XYZ file of C-alpha atoms in Angstrom:
658
model
C -105.420 90.481 -121.531
C -105.611 90.930 -117.743
C -103.965 94.362 -117.679
C -106.012 95.509 -120.655
C -109.202 94.515 -118.851
C -108.126 96.409 -115.725
C -107.262 99.479 -117.782
C -110.685 99.275 -119.436
C -112.512 99.235 -116.112
C -110.460 102.204 -114.892
C -111.090 104.175 -118.098
C -114.839 103.488 -117.814
C -114.702 104.384 -114.117
C -116.469 101.091 -113.429
C -114.962 100.630 -109.957
C -117.417 97.908 -108.913
C -116.512 95.654 -111.845
C -112.804 96.471 -111.338
C -112.886 95.311 -107.733
C -114.775 92.135 -108.603
C -112.297 91.342 -111.371
C -109.293 91.988 -109.110
C -110.789 89.869 -106.308
C -111.443 86.956 -108.652
C -107.847 87.158 -109.932
C -105.983 87.664 -106.659
C -107.958 85.042 -104.770
C -107.040 82.306 -107.265
C -103.468 81.011 -107.629
C -103.878 79.825 -111.206
C -105.430 83.083 -112.472
C -102.935 85.232 -110.551
C -100.006 83.290 -111.992
C -101.278 83.619 -115.549
C -102.085 87.319 -115.150
C -98.932 88.819 -113.631
C -96.004 86.474 -114.348
C -94.124 85.369 -117.463
C -92.521 82.110 -118.643
C -88.891 82.060 -117.489
C -87.531 80.971 -120.887
C -88.715 81.170 -124.493
C -90.083 77.900 -125.893
C -87.378 75.619 -127.202
C -86.625 71.911 -127.335
C -85.634 71.751 -123.691
C -88.675 73.756 -122.662
C -91.009 71.487 -124.605
C -89.415 68.510 -122.884
C -90.287 70.039 -119.548
C -86.714 70.794 -118.473
C -84.640 73.945 -118.832
C -80.843 73.683 -118.341
C -79.229 76.116 -115.902
C -75.798 77.625 -116.578
C -74.267 75.516 -113.809
C -75.613 72.298 -115.248
C -78.577 71.948 -112.873
C -82.021 71.531 -114.349
C -85.232 73.389 -113.635
C -88.856 72.614 -114.381
C -89.963 74.434 -117.516
C -93.207 75.533 -115.837
C -91.302 77.880 -113.535
C -91.990 81.548 -114.183
C -90.677 84.946 -113.184
C -92.195 88.312 -112.307
C -91.029 91.604 -113.790
C -90.897 93.466 -110.479
C -90.367 96.923 -111.979
C -93.299 96.494 -114.328
C -95.443 95.022 -111.532
C -94.737 97.959 -109.207
C -95.691 100.392 -111.974
C -98.931 98.501 -112.589
C -99.833 98.409 -108.895
C -99.501 102.208 -108.751
C -102.355 102.527 -111.279
C -104.884 100.481 -109.273
C -103.926 100.616 -105.596
C -105.929 103.746 -104.712
C -109.275 102.165 -105.581
C -108.540 98.604 -104.483
C -106.734 98.314 -101.132
C -109.590 96.573 -99.318
C -110.211 94.332 -102.315
C -106.551 93.271 -102.392
C -106.507 92.540 -98.647
C -109.653 90.396 -98.837
C -108.560 88.578 -101.996
C -105.048 87.820 -100.733
C -106.429 86.650 -97.384
C -108.807 84.295 -99.213
C -106.005 82.987 -101.430
C -103.695 82.247 -98.494
C -106.474 80.632 -96.449
C -107.460 78.426 -99.387
C -103.863 77.276 -99.872
C -103.474 76.586 -96.163
C -106.624 74.495 -95.887
C -106.297 72.702 -99.216
C -109.192 74.408 -100.989
C -106.602 75.336 -103.615
C -103.378 73.490 -104.358
C -100.081 75.171 -105.167
C -99.160 73.664 -108.532
C -95.676 73.681 -110.128
C -94.950 77.089 -111.575
C -97.211 78.938 -109.148
C -94.776 79.966 -106.397
C -94.445 83.266 -108.242
C -97.747 84.284 -106.607
C -95.847 84.889 -103.357
C -93.683 87.499 -105.056
C -96.743 89.115 -106.637
C -98.376 89.298 -103.214
C -95.252 90.682 -101.475
C -95.015 93.508 -103.996
C -98.589 94.608 -103.282
C -98.810 98.116 -101.767
C -101.179 96.884 -99.039
C -98.072 96.017 -97.018
C -97.415 99.737 -96.598
C -100.348 99.678 -94.171
C -99.383 98.306 -90.738
C -102.797 96.708 -90.178
C -102.697 94.903 -93.525
C -99.113 93.823 -92.856
C -100.111 92.347 -89.500
C -103.138 90.587 -91.000
C -101.559 89.035 -94.091
C -97.909 88.341 -93.209
C -98.517 85.580 -90.629
C -100.562 83.637 -93.200
C -98.022 84.275 -95.964
C -95.002 83.344 -93.845
C -96.680 80.181 -92.542
C -97.128 78.985 -96.110
C -93.590 79.934 -97.121
C -92.105 78.255 -94.056
C -93.972 75.025 -94.877
C -92.982 74.749 -98.557
C -91.711 71.378 -99.694
C -88.043 71.202 -100.790
C -89.164 71.208 -104.444
C -91.410 74.232 -103.924
C -88.671 76.055 -102.047
C -86.215 75.352 -104.873
C -88.757 76.712 -107.330
C -89.352 79.860 -105.266
C -85.609 80.414 -104.903
C -85.214 80.336 -108.676
C -88.266 82.550 -109.182
C -86.891 85.212 -106.807
C -83.469 85.188 -108.461
C -84.889 85.241 -111.992
C -87.373 87.983 -111.131
C -84.759 90.270 -109.580
C -82.164 89.787 -112.328
C -84.589 89.935 -115.277
C -86.356 93.041 -113.987
C -83.289 95.268 -114.436
C -79.668 95.157 -115.598
C -78.535 97.636 -112.940
C -76.729 96.172 -109.932
C -78.008 98.994 -107.732
C -81.601 98.498 -108.902
C -81.402 94.754 -108.289
C -80.169 95.447 -104.768
C -83.073 97.829 -104.234
C -85.657 95.317 -105.468
C -84.250 92.544 -103.289
C -83.968 94.869 -100.285
C -87.647 95.806 -100.607
C -88.663 92.158 -100.319
C -86.420 91.589 -97.288
C -87.640 94.798 -95.635
C -91.270 93.671 -95.751
C -90.416 90.628 -93.633
C -88.145 92.602 -91.315
C -90.806 95.256 -90.769
C -93.367 92.610 -89.888
C -91.064 90.966 -87.330
C -90.259 94.311 -85.722
C -93.904 95.425 -85.719
C -94.974 92.121 -84.216
C -92.439 92.364 -81.388
C -93.005 96.011 -80.465
C -96.806 95.700 -80.600
C -96.956 92.941 -77.979
C -96.874 94.433 -74.488
C -97.288 91.187 -72.565
C -94.357 90.944 -70.150
C -94.523 87.149 -70.352
C -94.150 87.264 -74.139
C -91.264 85.133 -75.389
C -90.177 86.078 -78.892
C -89.012 82.548 -79.704
C -92.413 81.119 -78.780
C -94.434 83.279 -81.170
C -95.400 81.237 -84.227
C -95.720 84.233 -86.558
C -92.201 85.398 -85.711
C -90.870 81.864 -86.180
C -92.501 81.618 -89.617
C -91.229 85.056 -90.612
C -87.686 84.171 -89.524
C -87.816 80.953 -91.550
C -89.111 82.938 -94.530
C -86.268 85.392 -94.117
C -83.967 82.371 -94.308
C -85.083 81.750 -97.909
C -83.905 85.226 -98.881
C -80.730 84.949 -96.797
C -79.766 81.756 -98.636
C -80.327 83.464 -102.002
C -78.258 86.431 -100.864
C -75.410 84.201 -99.681
C -75.128 82.876 -103.229
C -75.729 86.039 -105.238
C -74.818 88.892 -102.871
C -77.610 91.302 -103.763
C -77.360 93.207 -100.465
C -74.895 93.302 -97.527
C -75.297 90.380 -95.118
C -75.922 92.741 -92.206
C -79.218 93.866 -93.757
C -80.663 90.650 -92.334
C -79.840 91.624 -88.741
C -82.924 92.378 -86.659
C -82.391 94.596 -83.620
C -85.853 93.868 -82.208
C -85.119 90.146 -82.061
C -81.790 90.774 -80.344
C -83.328 93.154 -77.817
C -86.147 90.793 -76.874
C -84.547 87.347 -76.842
C -83.239 85.786 -73.633
C -79.723 84.428 -74.172
C -79.940 82.261 -71.050
C -82.893 80.469 -72.642
C -81.786 80.739 -76.282
C -78.372 79.119 -75.917
C -79.496 75.923 -74.075
C -82.365 75.398 -76.532
C -79.959 75.670 -79.427
C -77.396 73.307 -77.905
C -80.021 70.732 -76.953
C -81.878 71.013 -80.290
C -85.135 71.412 -78.388
C -87.660 73.787 -79.899
C -87.160 76.925 -81.967
C -83.987 78.951 -81.448
C -82.777 82.043 -83.293
C -79.295 80.528 -83.116
C -80.470 78.224 -85.905
C -81.051 81.364 -87.992
C -77.848 83.285 -87.238
C -78.332 85.674 -90.153
C -80.759 87.725 -87.995
C -78.156 88.170 -85.228
C -75.427 90.811 -85.361
C -71.787 90.115 -84.575
C -72.323 91.730 -81.194
C -75.232 89.409 -80.348
C -73.259 86.370 -81.488
C -70.335 87.585 -79.397
C -72.659 87.673 -76.379
C -73.728 84.088 -77.112
C -70.071 83.097 -77.285
C -69.485 84.776 -73.900
C -72.363 82.830 -72.372
C -70.890 79.626 -73.759
C -67.422 80.485 -72.476
C -68.741 81.297 -69.002
C -70.633 77.991 -68.862
C -67.572 76.042 -69.962
C -65.265 77.910 -67.577
C -67.668 77.224 -64.705
C -67.800 73.555 -65.689
C -64.007 73.264 -65.781
C -63.759 75.083 -62.423
C -66.200 72.670 -60.789
C -64.471 69.706 -62.405
C -61.097 70.879 -61.076
C -62.441 71.109 -57.517
C -63.935 67.625 -57.714
C -60.662 66.269 -59.064
C -58.788 67.977 -56.246
C -61.050 66.236 -53.726
C -60.625 62.734 -55.100
C -57.439 62.682 -57.176
C -55.155 65.504 -56.119
C -54.350 69.141 -56.727
C -55.474 70.320 -60.127
C -55.413 74.017 -61.001
C -58.878 75.373 -61.815
C -57.271 77.968 -64.101
C -55.133 78.013 -67.213
C -52.205 79.690 -65.504
C -49.349 81.079 -67.617
C -46.269 82.593 -66.009
C -44.254 84.536 -68.579
C -41.311 86.898 -68.848
C -41.800 89.980 -70.985
C -38.528 89.415 -72.828
C -39.368 85.779 -73.582
C -43.146 85.824 -73.875
C -43.289 83.572 -76.968
C -40.884 80.987 -75.588
C -42.607 80.876 -72.196
C -46.114 80.690 -73.656
C -45.083 78.004 -76.148
C -43.457 75.889 -73.432
C -46.398 76.128 -71.030
C -49.167 75.626 -73.607
C -47.447 72.588 -75.095
C -49.272 69.466 -74.054
C -52.325 71.299 -72.729
C -55.500 69.481 -73.687
C -58.832 70.989 -74.657
C -60.109 70.853 -71.070
C -57.109 72.865 -69.865
C -57.575 75.451 -72.605
C -61.246 75.872 -71.643
C -60.319 77.042 -68.161
C -60.277 80.715 -67.241
C -56.986 82.239 -68.359
C -54.722 83.870 -65.798
C -51.426 85.525 -66.641
C -48.470 86.221 -64.378
C -45.664 88.513 -65.514
C -42.596 87.370 -63.624
C -41.275 89.979 -61.190
C -44.177 92.405 -61.579
C -46.863 93.552 -59.231
C -50.444 92.453 -59.771
C -53.351 91.180 -57.774
C -51.987 89.255 -54.843
C -53.389 85.738 -54.767
C -51.575 83.646 -52.223
C -48.152 85.031 -53.020
C -48.654 85.118 -56.787
C -49.001 88.367 -58.711
C -51.753 87.651 -61.197
C -53.092 89.939 -63.886
C -56.848 90.256 -63.692
C -59.194 89.698 -66.612
C -58.924 93.173 -68.062
C -55.119 93.021 -68.157
C -55.006 89.952 -70.370
C -55.009 92.165 -73.496
C -51.460 93.233 -72.620
C -50.250 89.628 -72.728
C -51.882 89.005 -76.096
C -50.594 92.322 -77.398
C -47.014 91.375 -76.537
C -47.374 87.947 -78.138
C -48.925 89.314 -81.336
C -46.316 92.059 -81.622
C -43.517 89.499 -81.469
C -45.208 86.957 -83.707
C -45.705 89.506 -86.474
C -42.206 90.921 -86.222
C -40.692 90.555 -89.740
C -37.498 89.141 -88.261
C -39.522 86.255 -86.867
C -40.399 85.142 -90.403
C -43.753 83.525 -89.612
C -45.832 85.840 -91.767
C -45.256 87.746 -94.978
C -46.270 91.410 -95.001
C -47.703 93.110 -98.090
C -46.775 96.795 -98.224
C -49.742 97.867 -100.361
C -52.521 96.152 -98.400
C -50.719 96.261 -95.035
C -51.922 92.731 -94.424
C -50.084 89.541 -93.493
C -50.271 86.004 -94.798
C -48.431 82.818 -93.974
C -44.859 82.689 -95.162
C -43.982 80.077 -97.773
C -42.548 77.222 -95.712
C -42.409 74.787 -98.629
C -39.786 72.177 -97.904
C -39.521 73.088 -94.213
C -40.704 70.392 -91.834
C -39.169 71.896 -88.685
C -41.264 70.832 -85.679
C -40.445 73.959 -83.694
C -41.632 76.236 -86.506
C -44.932 74.391 -86.877
C -45.413 74.471 -83.093
C -45.145 78.246 -83.224
C -47.961 78.357 -85.805
C -49.990 76.026 -83.581
C -49.331 78.365 -80.662
C -50.511 81.336 -82.700
C -53.725 79.502 -83.549
C -54.232 78.598 -79.902
C -53.627 82.153 -78.789
C -56.179 83.571 -81.219
C -58.621 80.911 -80.033
C -57.848 81.785 -76.393
C -58.307 85.488 -77.120
C -61.780 84.837 -78.557
C -62.651 82.454 -75.717
C -61.568 85.008 -73.112
C -63.154 87.985 -74.861
C -59.918 89.758 -75.837
C -59.710 91.801 -79.056
C -56.435 91.534 -81.000
C -54.451 93.931 -83.163
C -53.764 91.511 -86.018
C -53.957 92.181 -89.740
C -54.962 89.143 -91.756
C -57.118 89.209 -94.905
C -60.612 87.771 -94.836
C -59.131 84.601 -96.362
C -57.854 83.477 -92.944
C -61.281 83.653 -91.347
C -62.744 81.810 -94.313
C -60.174 79.067 -93.771
C -61.023 78.842 -90.068
C -64.703 78.392 -90.958
C -63.981 76.042 -93.894
C -65.375 78.511 -96.434
C -63.902 78.663 -99.978
C -61.495 81.450 -100.913
C -61.743 83.438 -104.141
C -59.772 85.785 -106.353
C -61.228 88.703 -104.378
C -59.581 87.311 -101.242
C -56.214 87.137 -102.974
C -56.670 90.680 -104.270
C -57.393 91.925 -100.737
C -54.021 90.604 -99.535
C -52.023 91.250 -102.719
C -53.835 93.991 -104.703
C -51.247 94.102 -107.492
C -51.372 90.370 -108.178
C -55.173 90.302 -107.903
C -55.524 93.125 -110.403
C -53.170 91.340 -112.762
C -55.254 88.168 -112.691
C -58.461 90.139 -113.301
C -56.845 91.890 -116.269
C -55.904 88.493 -117.666
C -59.510 87.297 -117.335
C -60.863 90.433 -119.044
C -58.260 90.559 -121.856
C -59.876 90.442 -125.303
C -56.795 89.825 -127.438
C -54.654 86.739 -128.032
C -53.947 85.575 -124.469
C -51.336 82.968 -125.382
C -49.205 85.299 -127.531
C -49.578 88.379 -125.320
C -49.016 86.831 -121.891
C -46.860 83.830 -122.766
C -47.742 82.127 -119.470
C -47.869 78.478 -118.553
C -49.598 76.636 -115.706
C -46.713 77.346 -113.367
C -46.082 80.088 -110.836
C -42.812 81.610 -109.676
C -42.314 82.914 -106.142
C -39.818 82.996 -103.293
C -39.346 79.739 -101.431
C -38.622 79.357 -97.728
C -34.937 80.135 -98.349
C -35.676 83.407 -100.146
C -34.833 82.012 -103.579
C -37.061 82.321 -106.657
C -38.634 78.981 -107.519
C -41.163 77.856 -110.138
C -44.063 75.679 -109.004
C -46.327 73.711 -111.329
C -50.001 74.393 -110.678
C -50.822 70.918 -112.048
C -48.705 67.994 -113.312
C -46.455 69.159 -116.166
C -47.957 72.617 -115.812
C -44.848 74.252 -117.282
C -45.635 72.548 -120.596
C -49.242 73.757 -120.765
C -49.864 77.275 -122.098
C -52.489 79.632 -120.712
C -55.068 80.475 -123.373
C -58.364 82.326 -123.547
C -60.155 78.999 -123.129
C -58.323 77.848 -119.993
C -57.373 81.138 -118.279
C -60.238 80.826 -115.759
C -58.859 77.440 -114.710
C -55.358 78.930 -114.450
C -56.497 81.742 -112.159
C -58.493 79.380 -109.944
C -55.484 77.069 -109.596
C -53.209 80.030 -108.837
C -55.531 81.354 -106.125
C -55.784 77.908 -104.560
C -52.019 77.482 -104.746
C -51.180 80.845 -103.143
C -53.819 80.829 -100.416
C -53.910 77.108 -99.665
C -51.374 74.672 -101.086
C -48.087 76.523 -100.712
C -48.913 77.394 -97.074
C -50.684 74.124 -96.273
C -48.438 73.049 -93.396
C -48.356 76.294 -91.381
C -52.050 76.844 -92.101
C -52.885 73.341 -90.911
C -50.813 73.837 -87.750
C -52.488 77.189 -87.113
C -55.952 75.686 -87.639
C -55.101 72.780 -85.343
C -54.186 75.170 -82.537
C -57.290 77.291 -83.108
C -59.621 74.278 -83.169
C -58.147 72.978 -79.928
C -59.885 75.902 -78.224
C -62.835 76.764 -80.477
C -63.949 73.592 -82.270
C -67.598 72.723 -81.678
C -68.361 76.122 -80.186
C -70.879 78.827 -81.011
C -68.309 80.053 -83.530
C -70.292 78.154 -86.150
C -72.881 80.942 -85.928
C -70.431 83.424 -87.457
C -69.745 84.425 -91.019
C -66.057 84.970 -91.942
C -66.613 88.753 -91.898
C -68.143 88.500 -88.427
C -65.341 86.303 -87.124
C -62.870 88.907 -88.376
C -64.730 91.601 -86.437
C -64.861 89.367 -83.355
C -61.088 88.875 -83.429
C -60.017 92.388 -84.461
C -62.841 94.457 -82.989
C -65.046 97.104 -84.522
C -63.401 99.606 -86.897
C -65.614 102.408 -85.544
C -64.112 104.855 -83.016
C -67.407 106.377 -81.891
C -66.413 108.270 -78.743
C -69.856 109.832 -78.517
C -71.151 106.305 -77.840
C -68.426 105.904 -75.198
C -69.468 109.204 -73.592
C -73.112 108.170 -73.556
C -72.361 104.945 -71.683
C -69.650 106.285 -69.366
C -70.016 105.952 -65.587
C -68.655 108.295 -62.921
C -67.268 107.859 -59.410
C -67.047 111.124 -57.471
C -68.208 113.168 -60.453
C -71.525 113.813 -62.176
C -72.149 113.990 -65.902
C -72.503 117.777 -65.719
C -69.413 118.395 -63.553
C -67.269 121.032 -65.362
C -64.136 118.858 -65.487
C -66.165 116.020 -67.080
C -67.503 118.397 -69.705
C -63.924 119.638 -70.307
C -62.756 116.043 -70.641
C -65.237 115.067 -73.342
C -64.673 118.292 -75.265
C -60.945 117.516 -75.328
C -61.546 113.883 -76.314
C -63.789 114.788 -79.246
C -61.088 117.179 -80.515
C -58.411 114.444 -80.474
C -56.945 112.786 -83.554
C -57.725 109.141 -84.278
C -54.298 108.098 -82.972
C -54.766 110.040 -79.749
C -58.146 108.403 -79.229
C -56.550 104.983 -79.663
C -53.904 105.971 -77.100
C -56.655 106.936 -74.668
C -58.250 103.514 -75.113
C -54.918 101.807 -74.536
C -54.178 104.026 -71.536
C -57.499 103.207 -69.882
C -58.198 99.613 -70.909
C -54.819 98.130 -71.848
C -55.887 97.761 -75.493
C -56.496 100.203 -78.336
C -58.994 97.865 -79.977
C -62.733 98.600 -80.025
C -64.871 95.682 -78.757
C -67.461 94.055 -81.000
C -70.555 96.205 -81.055
C -68.587 99.437 -80.672
C -67.551 101.585 -77.743
C -71.067 101.544 -76.321
C -70.255 97.990 -75.202
C -67.189 99.113 -73.216
C -67.521 99.723 -69.499
C -65.695 103.028 -69.002
C -65.422 104.711 -65.600
C -64.017 108.146 -64.743
C -63.146 108.423 -61.035
C -62.242 111.562 -59.070
C -58.581 111.591 -58.040
C -58.513 114.703 -55.875
C -58.870 118.395 -56.536
C -56.964 120.631 -58.959
C -53.378 119.430 -59.314
C -50.385 119.286 -61.654
C -50.489 115.506 -61.551
C -51.288 113.682 -64.780
C -54.228 111.271 -65.002
C -53.600 107.622 -64.161
C -55.643 104.501 -64.785
C -56.592 101.064 -63.489
C -56.652 98.995 -66.681
C -58.005 96.045 -64.688
C -61.310 97.832 -64.357
C -61.233 100.351 -67.256
C -61.031 103.214 -64.753
C -59.521 106.618 -65.565
C -58.387 108.515 -62.448
C -58.880 112.218 -63.154
C -58.035 115.196 -60.976
C -60.572 118.024 -60.894
C -58.510 120.340 -63.100
C -59.372 124.042 -62.971
C -59.782 124.568 -66.710
C -59.976 122.825 -70.050
C -56.467 123.685 -71.268
C -54.827 122.331 -68.136
C -56.795 119.119 -68.472
C -55.757 118.834 -72.131
C -52.064 119.332 -71.275
C -52.045 116.820 -68.412
C -54.048 114.201 -70.329
C -51.940 114.395 -73.507
C -48.762 114.186 -71.403
C -50.033 110.986 -69.826
C -50.994 109.528 -73.199
C -47.625 110.404 -74.737
C -45.890 108.378 -72.045
C -48.424 105.558 -71.795
C -46.219 103.056 -73.605
C -43.703 103.449 -70.808
C -46.276 102.182 -68.330
C -45.565 104.968 -65.809
C -49.194 105.922 -65.290
C -50.876 102.533 -65.690
C -51.777 100.278 -62.788
């Protein structure tokens, strides 16, 4: 009826009546709901009773509706040219009426927010700035029941509008982008130097509104999680103000809405937290020294290269959380370092070498702590079923502590765990996809079982038991539930079988080493800003960015004794950009002591090239403490290439590293 009336006005070219009709509809929640939304389910017994069952057993009010977004967009394209001002005025009236109680948002009417967000007026920056604060204020103040309704309406509208996964992602992304564009426009349009982004009510409301969509996306995965990051928020917020407000629960803080913050921004928050805690422990140590006795202000480890695991395990044993929160200092016995009162101590930037040695030994197959999968090239905890050896569990605890210490001290590690580990550390559930990432062959097999259309029991002949190697290397059958070997897997129970198998392989059979590992990790990181991270972000924080963008490194590089346009510097970057990926990793290791890229990419790495004399046959050297490459002013590009590659080829020997 509504669309027919609109089409009639357009056909008759009666623009005045069209605009009046559109204003009357879009300024009234009840009329707008009836005109451009549909009942979410066909009438049936449950619908008549006022309740519609959900697939998961939850119940939803039968008045809830959905919006065909594809159809709505097509309809808007037929009227938007003649009606932009009318839409702006009508929507403004509607939102003002709802805010001031002139109209009441009744059950089943939250769909009007979707109808409004799809309106083409938001393509105009002025309209966006005028309407979005009002819209977001209403959305941010929804009651729990209204928010639940809107959540269902958004999901139903996206999924019912199209069967295509890509199209659903596009529809959902459009809705998210409207909010993101408003936040960015709001921030960049305010030129007041005193402007604080976390004090602006419109930005607060928009961030809270974005949270509704982020929660939906966490459940249904329409778009990648990083589409919720907002660079403008990150660039304008003050971490020194943001972190204390979040910790004290006083006022609005973006840390309460971590989905808008990238891994790099969260890493910066973690650094601020670590610095505060290190400073606190340093001050506490000095006060203790004054009144109680000598107490080291640092977490000092003195290790031998040939016994790094044994020495680290011995010295970390018995350390409490306060000790682990101190600034880490490493001494390699018998080696030169920074002289501090007779002790040769590695400075902050050399700590990666210590962690690299520990990780290399821990993951050595002969050590037996982790099982390596050849296809995925990932590691998981070895099956220690039946082993209760204290020393073995202490080694897992040490590994957890070391990963926690690496995060706390800002060191990126070369470790290769599946996402399942980071889910475990953040108490998130693991799935079949996580098992498939670690063991692709087994994961594919389980998915084939779930998709099989024939007689499952006769074809597969499986029971609720699983056979694998035990801690002694012998094949052993494990029941997935009591008397599992007597229960056959059928088409009706195969989903249960797969879920039990995933839980068994990723949780139960490795429960003791995993618990020991988690205990060590939590001793350092529990209660920290780590709770801001998603498992994928924690993985990036630990392992670094996968991107080797050396153009970003070049852009941020600093020079001592050279200028950016000095010929040898231009030669250097030309050679670097022609290197293979492995050679680039060697250059990182040669200069920084680690071949891992920090969170946020190479633009975050302080990289200095210092003049080391005129033309010479000497190879480049480096100060890994300070990420400094010492480079002679070679006469030509080929000589520089030869000398640099020679240094890199021998970098593992340590001859040219200081």
